[in-house]
Structures are given as structure tokens and as C-alpha cells.
Amino acid sequence: MIENESNWFSNWEQQLPKPDELIPLSQTLITPNLAIAFDIFNHHQQPPPEISPPPPAVSGEFDSSDIGGDEPARTLKRPRLVWTPQLHKRFVDAVAQLGIKNAVPKTIMQLMNVDGLTRENVASHLQKYRLYLKRMQGLSSGVNNGGAGFGDSVTDRLFASSPVPPHFLHQSQLNCDNVLQYMPVAAIQQQQQQQHLHAQFGSSFLSRQNNQSVRGSYGDDSANDKRALSLFPIGDD
DNA sequence: ACTTAAATAT
DNA sequence: GATATTTAAG
């Protein structure tokens, strides 16, 4: 039913579960031992913001305490990125503002303004997201679909966690100003080559895992990978 | 720099 | 074994 599309769309954001209610995806992917080993706790006391809202605007220098004196951060392997619903929300938001046409990895990334997020991260996610939209279109156009209940996979759930703006589903409408009006995106700094050397990576959307002699109280540590610890969010382009 | 496809890790 | 994310190639 298309009762009040404009209504639900303007309110969906408020219906999102609160941070406390959300099960941090990244944490479920981390074994208890790893969590302990890296001081990652499930406590909902003061969860370090997964996303750093405004650009820290670091002055032209960085703390060696942050990076332990290792400069070649860009060469180090970066922890696997876990797309939490919140991150994805930011993603969808950015895409919505840019419009499908201009929604390319780089611009999306800039709009999202998430510390440590790389362009390839966004590109990858965008790829999956497009596939998702595709599948969704197929289902909604062919047999009438209640609008809900597309897929039930983990992926679909993540994507469903933030509603797809209606205009996403159109193939390529050159003039669809009837849905929503985009706010001019002015804040995109074009040549933002200022490296934000801010390593606040223990933040939870990055699941850093390595085998730093994680003593397992239990027989099982799935932490037996050969992986380099790296928490240096320096993005380059 | 964008997209698509393959590789790898979980 | 499937899938989520990364890495490589077009």
C-alpha cells in the first residue's frame, strides 16, 4: 500500500532502533577472546562512536603516539570493514543526496565523512547495493509485492535497515523532482588531500583481528590467522 | 576514477 | 558451503 509514502519516508529515521537496542554487528563477529584481547567490550557504557562526524581538522601534524611512530600506515593492511546499519544508513543518506547519477564511490565517501573509510570500501558496498536494488526492482515490478519481505538474508537485512528512497528504483529518470528535493551538497571539499591522521580505530566498525597470542580460556580461538595489526586510517586517493 | 569480476576471509 | 569484504583487472 502506498498510503503515505512521503510520510513514512520522512519518519523512517526515527523508527530506527536506538544504539542500545542494536546489536553491534562488529561485536558479534568477534570472538569473546578477541574482544577481551583488544579491550573491546559489549558494555553499552560509552561506545566509542563508530563514525566520526566532522572532520577532525587535524593540524598539519600528527601524534606519533597514535601511530606508534610508524609512518607507512598506508601500506599496512587495514582491518576488515564491517558495515553496520549505521554505516549503511550514512551510505544511503549520501547516495540519496547525491542522486543516483552522481553517486560514485569517491563522492559518496566524501559525503559520508567517516574516518578511516576508504574509497574502495564504499565502492565495494556500492556494488552490492546496486545488485540489491536490481533484485528489488525485479521483484517489485513482476509480481506485485507488498513492498516488504524481499529477501531475508543477512545482506538484505542490512540493506533493509535503511529504506531505499523511492527514486533509487527508477532506472534513469532525468527529471524526477516530484519525489524529494535534494539539498545542495556544498560541503564536499573537492581536493581534500589533507590526510586526516586520526587513528581512532578501536572504534567498533572495524573489526581488527590478529593473533596476538590470544590466550584462549576455551579450547577454541578462531583467531589463528596470520594478519597484521593495522589501525591507521590514512586514506589516499 | 568507475565498474566488474575474481579471490579471500569469516 | 555460503556470503561478506577485499583485491585485482578492464
CSV table of C-alpha atoms (C1' of nucleotides) in Angstrom, one decimal:
chain,number,residue,atom,x,y,z
A,1,MET,CA,0.0,0.0,0.0
A,2,ILE,CA,1.2,3.4,-0.9
A,3,GLU,CA,-0.7,5.3,1.7
A,4,ASN,CA,1.7,7.9,2.8
A,5,GLU,CA,4.9,7.4,1.1
A,6,SER,CA,6.1,10.8,1.9
A,7,ASN,CA,5.1,10.2,5.5
A,8,TRP,CA,7.0,7.0,6.1
A,9,PHE,CA,9.9,8.2,4.3
A,10,SER,CA,10.2,11.3,6.5
A,11,ASN,CA,9.8,9.3,9.6
A,12,TRP,CA,11.7,6.2,9.0
A,13,GLU,CA,14.8,7.5,10.5
A,14,GLN,CA,13.1,8.0,13.8
A,15,GLN,CA,11.9,4.4,13.8
A,16,LEU,CA,15.4,3.1,13.7
A,17,PRO,CA,16.4,1.2,16.8
A,18,LYS,CA,18.4,3.1,19.3
A,19,PRO,CA,22.0,2.4,19.6
A,20,ASP,CA,21.4,0.4,22.8
A,21,GLU,CA,19.0,-1.8,21.1
A,22,LEU,CA,21.2,-2.5,18.2
A,23,ILE,CA,23.4,-5.5,18.4
A,24,PRO,CA,26.7,-4.2,17.2
A,25,LEU,CA,27.4,-6.3,14.2
A,26,SER,CA,31.0,-6.0,14.6
A,27,GLN,CA,31.0,-7.4,18.0
A,28,THR,CA,29.0,-10.5,17.1
A,29,LEU,CA,31.7,-11.2,14.7
A,30,ILE,CA,34.4,-11.0,17.2
A,31,THR,CA,35.0,-13.9,19.5
A,32,PRO,CA,34.9,-13.2,23.2
A,33,ASN,CA,38.5,-13.9,23.4
A,34,LEU,CA,39.4,-11.4,20.8
A,35,ALA,CA,37.2,-8.9,22.3
A,36,ILE,CA,38.9,-9.3,25.6
A,37,ALA,CA,42.3,-9.3,24.0
A,38,PHE,CA,41.6,-6.0,22.3
A,39,ASP,CA,39.6,-4.4,25.0
A,40,ILE,CA,36.5,-4.4,23.0
A,41,PHE,CA,33.6,-4.7,25.3
A,42,ASN,CA,30.0,-5.1,24.8
A,43,HIS,CA,29.1,-2.7,27.5
A,44,HIS,CA,26.9,0.0,26.4
A,45,GLN,CA,28.6,2.5,28.6
A,46,GLN,CA,30.3,4.8,26.2
A,47,PRO,CA,30.6,3.0,23.0
A,48,PRO,CA,33.2,4.8,21.0
A,49,PRO,CA,31.4,6.5,18.1
A,50,GLU,CA,31.7,4.2,15.2
A,51,ILE,CA,31.6,7.2,13.0
A,52,SER,CA,33.4,10.4,13.5
A,53,PRO,CA,31.0,13.0,12.4
A,54,PRO,CA,33.0,16.1,11.5
A,55,PRO,CA,36.4,16.0,10.0
A,56,PRO,CA,38.8,16.4,12.9
A,57,ALA,CA,40.6,19.0,11.0
A,58,VAL,CA,43.8,17.9,12.3
A,59,SER,CA,46.5,20.5,12.1
A,60,GLY,CA,49.3,19.7,9.8
A,61,GLU,CA,50.9,17.3,12.3
A,62,PHE,CA,50.0,14.1,13.9
A,63,ASP,CA,50.8,12.4,17.2
A,64,SER,CA,53.4,9.8,17.0
A,65,SER,CA,51.6,8.3,20.0
A,66,ASP,CA,48.7,7.5,17.8
A,67,ILE,CA,50.6,5.7,15.2
A,68,GLY,CA,53.4,4.4,17.3
A,69,GLY,CA,56.0,6.1,15.1
A,70,ASP,CA,55.1,4.1,12.1
A,71,GLU,CA,54.7,6.3,9.1
A,72,PRO,CA,53.9,3.9,6.3
A,73,ALA,CA,50.4,3.5,7.5
A,74,ARG,CA,49.0,3.4,4.1
A,75,THR,CA,51.0,0.3,3.3
A,76,LEU,CA,49.7,-1.6,6.3
A,77,LYS,CA,46.8,-3.8,5.9
A,78,ARG,CA,43.6,-2.4,7.1
A,79,PRO,CA,41.2,-4.3,9.3
A,80,ARG,CA,38.2,-5.7,7.6
A,81,LEU,CA,35.4,-3.3,7.5
A,82,VAL,CA,32.1,-4.3,8.9
A,83,TRP,CA,29.1,-2.5,7.6
A,84,THR,CA,26.9,-1.7,10.5
A,85,PRO,CA,23.4,-0.5,9.9
A,86,GLN,CA,24.6,2.9,11.0
A,87,LEU,CA,27.3,3.0,8.5
A,88,HIS,CA,24.9,1.8,5.9
A,89,LYS,CA,22.5,4.5,6.8
A,90,ARG,CA,25.1,7.0,6.3
A,91,PHE,CA,25.8,5.4,3.0
A,92,VAL,CA,22.2,5.5,1.8
A,93,ASP,CA,21.9,9.0,3.0
A,94,ALA,CA,24.9,10.1,1.0
A,95,VAL,CA,23.6,8.4,-2.1
A,96,ALA,CA,20.3,9.9,-1.7
A,97,GLN,CA,21.7,13.4,-1.5
A,98,LEU,CA,23.9,12.9,-4.4
A,99,GLY,CA,21.3,11.3,-6.5
A,100,ILE,CA,22.0,8.0,-8.3
A,101,LYS,CA,23.7,9.8,-11.1
A,102,ASN,CA,26.4,11.4,-9.1
A,103,ALA,CA,26.6,8.6,-6.6
A,104,VAL,CA,30.1,7.4,-7.3
A,105,PRO,CA,32.4,5.9,-4.7
A,106,LYS,CA,34.5,8.9,-4.2
A,107,THR,CA,31.8,11.4,-3.7
A,108,ILE,CA,29.8,9.1,-1.5
A,109,MET,CA,32.8,8.5,0.6
A,110,GLN,CA,33.4,12.2,1.0
A,111,LEU,CA,29.8,12.8,1.9
A,112,MET,CA,29.8,10.0,4.4
A,113,ASN,CA,32.7,11.6,6.1
A,114,VAL,CA,33.6,8.6,8.1
A,115,ASP,CA,37.1,8.4,9.5
A,116,GLY,CA,39.1,5.7,8.0
A,117,LEU,CA,36.7,4.8,5.3
A,118,THR,CA,38.3,4.2,2.0
A,119,ARG,CA,37.0,4.7,-1.4
A,120,GLU,CA,37.3,1.0,-2.1
A,121,ASN,CA,35.2,0.3,0.9
A,122,VAL,CA,32.5,2.4,-0.5
A,123,ALA,CA,32.9,1.1,-4.0
A,124,SER,CA,32.5,-2.4,-2.8
A,125,HIS,CA,29.5,-1.7,-0.8
A,126,LEU,CA,28.0,0.3,-3.7
A,127,GLN,CA,28.4,-2.7,-5.9
A,128,LYS,CA,26.5,-4.9,-3.6
A,129,TYR,CA,23.9,-2.3,-3.0
A,130,ARG,CA,23.3,-1.9,-6.7
A,131,LEU,CA,22.8,-5.6,-7.0
A,132,TYR,CA,20.3,-5.4,-4.2
A,133,LEU,CA,18.4,-2.6,-5.9
A,134,LYS,CA,18.3,-4.6,-9.0
A,135,ARG,CA,16.9,-7.6,-7.4
A,136,MET,CA,14.4,-5.5,-5.6
A,137,GLN,CA,13.2,-3.9,-8.8
A,138,GLY,CA,12.8,-7.3,-10.4
A,139,LEU,CA,10.6,-8.4,-7.6
A,140,SER,CA,8.5,-5.4,-7.3
A,141,SER,CA,7.8,-5.0,-10.9
A,142,GLY,CA,7.0,-8.5,-11.8
A,143,VAL,CA,4.6,-9.9,-9.3
A,144,ASN,CA,3.1,-7.3,-7.1
A,145,ASN,CA,4.9,-7.2,-3.9
A,146,GLY,CA,3.6,-5.9,-0.7
A,147,GLY,CA,6.6,-3.7,-0.5
A,148,ALA,CA,8.0,-5.7,2.3
A,149,GLY,CA,9.6,-9.1,2.5
A,150,PHE,CA,12.1,-9.1,-0.2
A,151,GLY,CA,15.0,-11.1,1.0
A,152,ASP,CA,15.7,-12.5,4.4
A,153,SER,CA,19.4,-12.9,4.0
A,154,VAL,CA,21.8,-11.1,6.2
A,155,THR,CA,22.7,-8.8,3.4
A,156,ASP,CA,19.2,-7.9,2.7
A,157,ARG,CA,18.5,-7.2,6.3
A,158,LEU,CA,21.3,-4.7,6.4
A,159,PHE,CA,20.1,-3.1,3.3
A,160,ALA,CA,16.6,-3.1,4.5
A,161,SER,CA,17.8,-1.4,7.7
A,162,SER,CA,17.6,1.8,5.9
A,163,PRO,CA,14.8,2.2,3.5
A,164,VAL,CA,15.6,2.7,-0.1
A,165,PRO,CA,14.5,6.1,-1.3
A,166,PRO,CA,11.8,5.6,-4.0
A,167,HIS,CA,13.8,7.3,-6.7
A,168,PHE,CA,16.5,4.8,-6.3
A,169,LEU,CA,14.4,2.3,-8.0
A,170,HIS,CA,13.8,4.2,-11.2
A,171,GLN,CA,16.1,3.3,-14.0
A,172,SER,CA,17.1,6.7,-15.1
A,173,GLN,CA,14.6,9.4,-14.7
A,174,LEU,CA,16.2,12.6,-15.9
A,175,ASN,CA,13.5,14.7,-14.3
A,176,CYS,CA,12.0,13.3,-11.2
A,177,ASP,CA,11.6,16.3,-9.0
A,178,ASN,CA,8.3,15.1,-7.7
A,179,VAL,CA,9.7,12.9,-5.0
A,180,LEU,CA,12.2,14.7,-3.0
A,181,GLN,CA,14.2,17.7,-3.3
A,182,TYR,CA,17.8,17.3,-2.8
A,183,MET,CA,19.7,19.7,-0.7
A,184,PRO,CA,22.6,21.1,-2.5
A,185,VAL,CA,25.6,19.3,-1.4
A,186,ALA,CA,28.0,22.1,-0.7
A,187,ALA,CA,30.2,20.6,1.8
A,188,ILE,CA,32.2,18.3,-0.4
A,189,GLN,CA,35.7,19.5,-0.4
A,190,GLN,CA,37.0,18.6,-3.7
A,191,GLN,CA,40.6,18.3,-3.1
A,192,GLN,CA,40.6,17.0,0.3
A,193,GLN,CA,44.1,15.7,0.2
A,194,GLN,CA,44.6,16.7,3.8
A,195,GLN,CA,45.3,13.4,5.3
A,196,HIS,CA,43.3,13.0,8.4
A,197,LEU,CA,45.7,11.4,10.6
A,198,HIS,CA,43.4,10.4,13.2
A,199,ALA,CA,43.6,6.9,14.4
A,200,GLN,CA,40.6,6.3,16.4
A,201,PHE,CA,40.2,2.9,15.2
A,202,GLY,CA,39.3,0.7,18.0
A,203,SER,CA,36.0,2.1,17.2
A,204,SER,CA,33.8,-0.6,16.5
A,205,PHE,CA,33.1,-0.7,12.9
A,206,LEU,CA,36.5,-2.0,12.3
A,207,SER,CA,37.0,-5.5,13.5
A,208,ARG,CA,40.6,-5.8,14.0
A,209,GLN,CA,41.7,-9.3,14.4
A,210,ASN,CA,45.1,-10.7,14.6
A,211,ASN,CA,46.7,-13.4,16.6
A,212,GLN,CA,48.4,-11.6,19.3
A,213,SER,CA,48.8,-14.6,21.4
A,214,VAL,CA,45.2,-14.6,22.4
A,215,ARG,CA,45.2,-17.0,25.2
A,216,GLY,CA,42.0,-18.9,25.0
A,217,SER,CA,40.4,-19.9,28.1
A,218,TYR,CA,38.4,-22.1,25.9
A,219,GLY,CA,39.8,-24.5,23.5
A,220,ASP,CA,38.7,-22.6,20.6
A,221,ASP,CA,40.2,-19.5,19.3
A,222,SER,CA,39.3,-18.9,15.8
A,223,ALA,CA,41.9,-16.3,16.0
A,224,ASN,CA,44.5,-18.2,14.2
A,225,ASP,CA,45.0,-16.1,11.2
A,226,LYS,CA,48.1,-14.6,10.0
A,227,ARG,CA,47.1,-11.0,9.9
A,228,ALA,CA,48.9,-7.8,10.6
A,229,LEU,CA,47.6,-5.4,13.1
A,230,SER,CA,46.9,-2.2,11.5
A,231,LEU,CA,44.9,0.7,12.7
A,232,PHE,CA,45.9,3.5,10.6
A,233,PRO,CA,43.1,5.2,8.8
A,234,ILE,CA,45.0,7.2,6.4
A,235,GLY,CA,43.2,7.4,3.2
A,236,ASP,CA,44.7,8.5,0.0
A,237,ASP,CA,43.5,9.0,-3.4
B,1,DA,C1',38.4,7.0,-11.1
B,2,DC,C1',34.3,3.7,-12.0
B,3,DT,C1',32.8,-0.8,-12.7
B,4,DT,C1',33.0,-5.7,-12.9
B,5,DA,C1',34.8,-9.9,-11.8
B,6,DA,C1',37.7,-13.0,-9.1
B,7,DA,C1',39.9,-14.0,-4.6
B,8,DT,C1',39.9,-14.5,0.1
B,9,DA,C1',38.3,-14.4,4.8
B,10,DT,C1',34.7,-15.2,8.1
C,1,DG,C1',29.4,-24.1,1.9
C,2,DA,C1',27.8,-19.5,1.6
C,3,DT,C1',28.5,-14.9,1.8
C,4,DA,C1',30.7,-10.5,3.2
C,5,DT,C1',34.6,-7.8,2.2
C,6,DT,C1',38.9,-7.2,-0.3
C,7,DT,C1',41.9,-7.2,-4.1
C,8,DA,C1',42.8,-7.3,-9.0
C,9,DA,C1',41.6,-6.3,-13.7
C,10,DG,C1',39.1,-3.9,-17.6
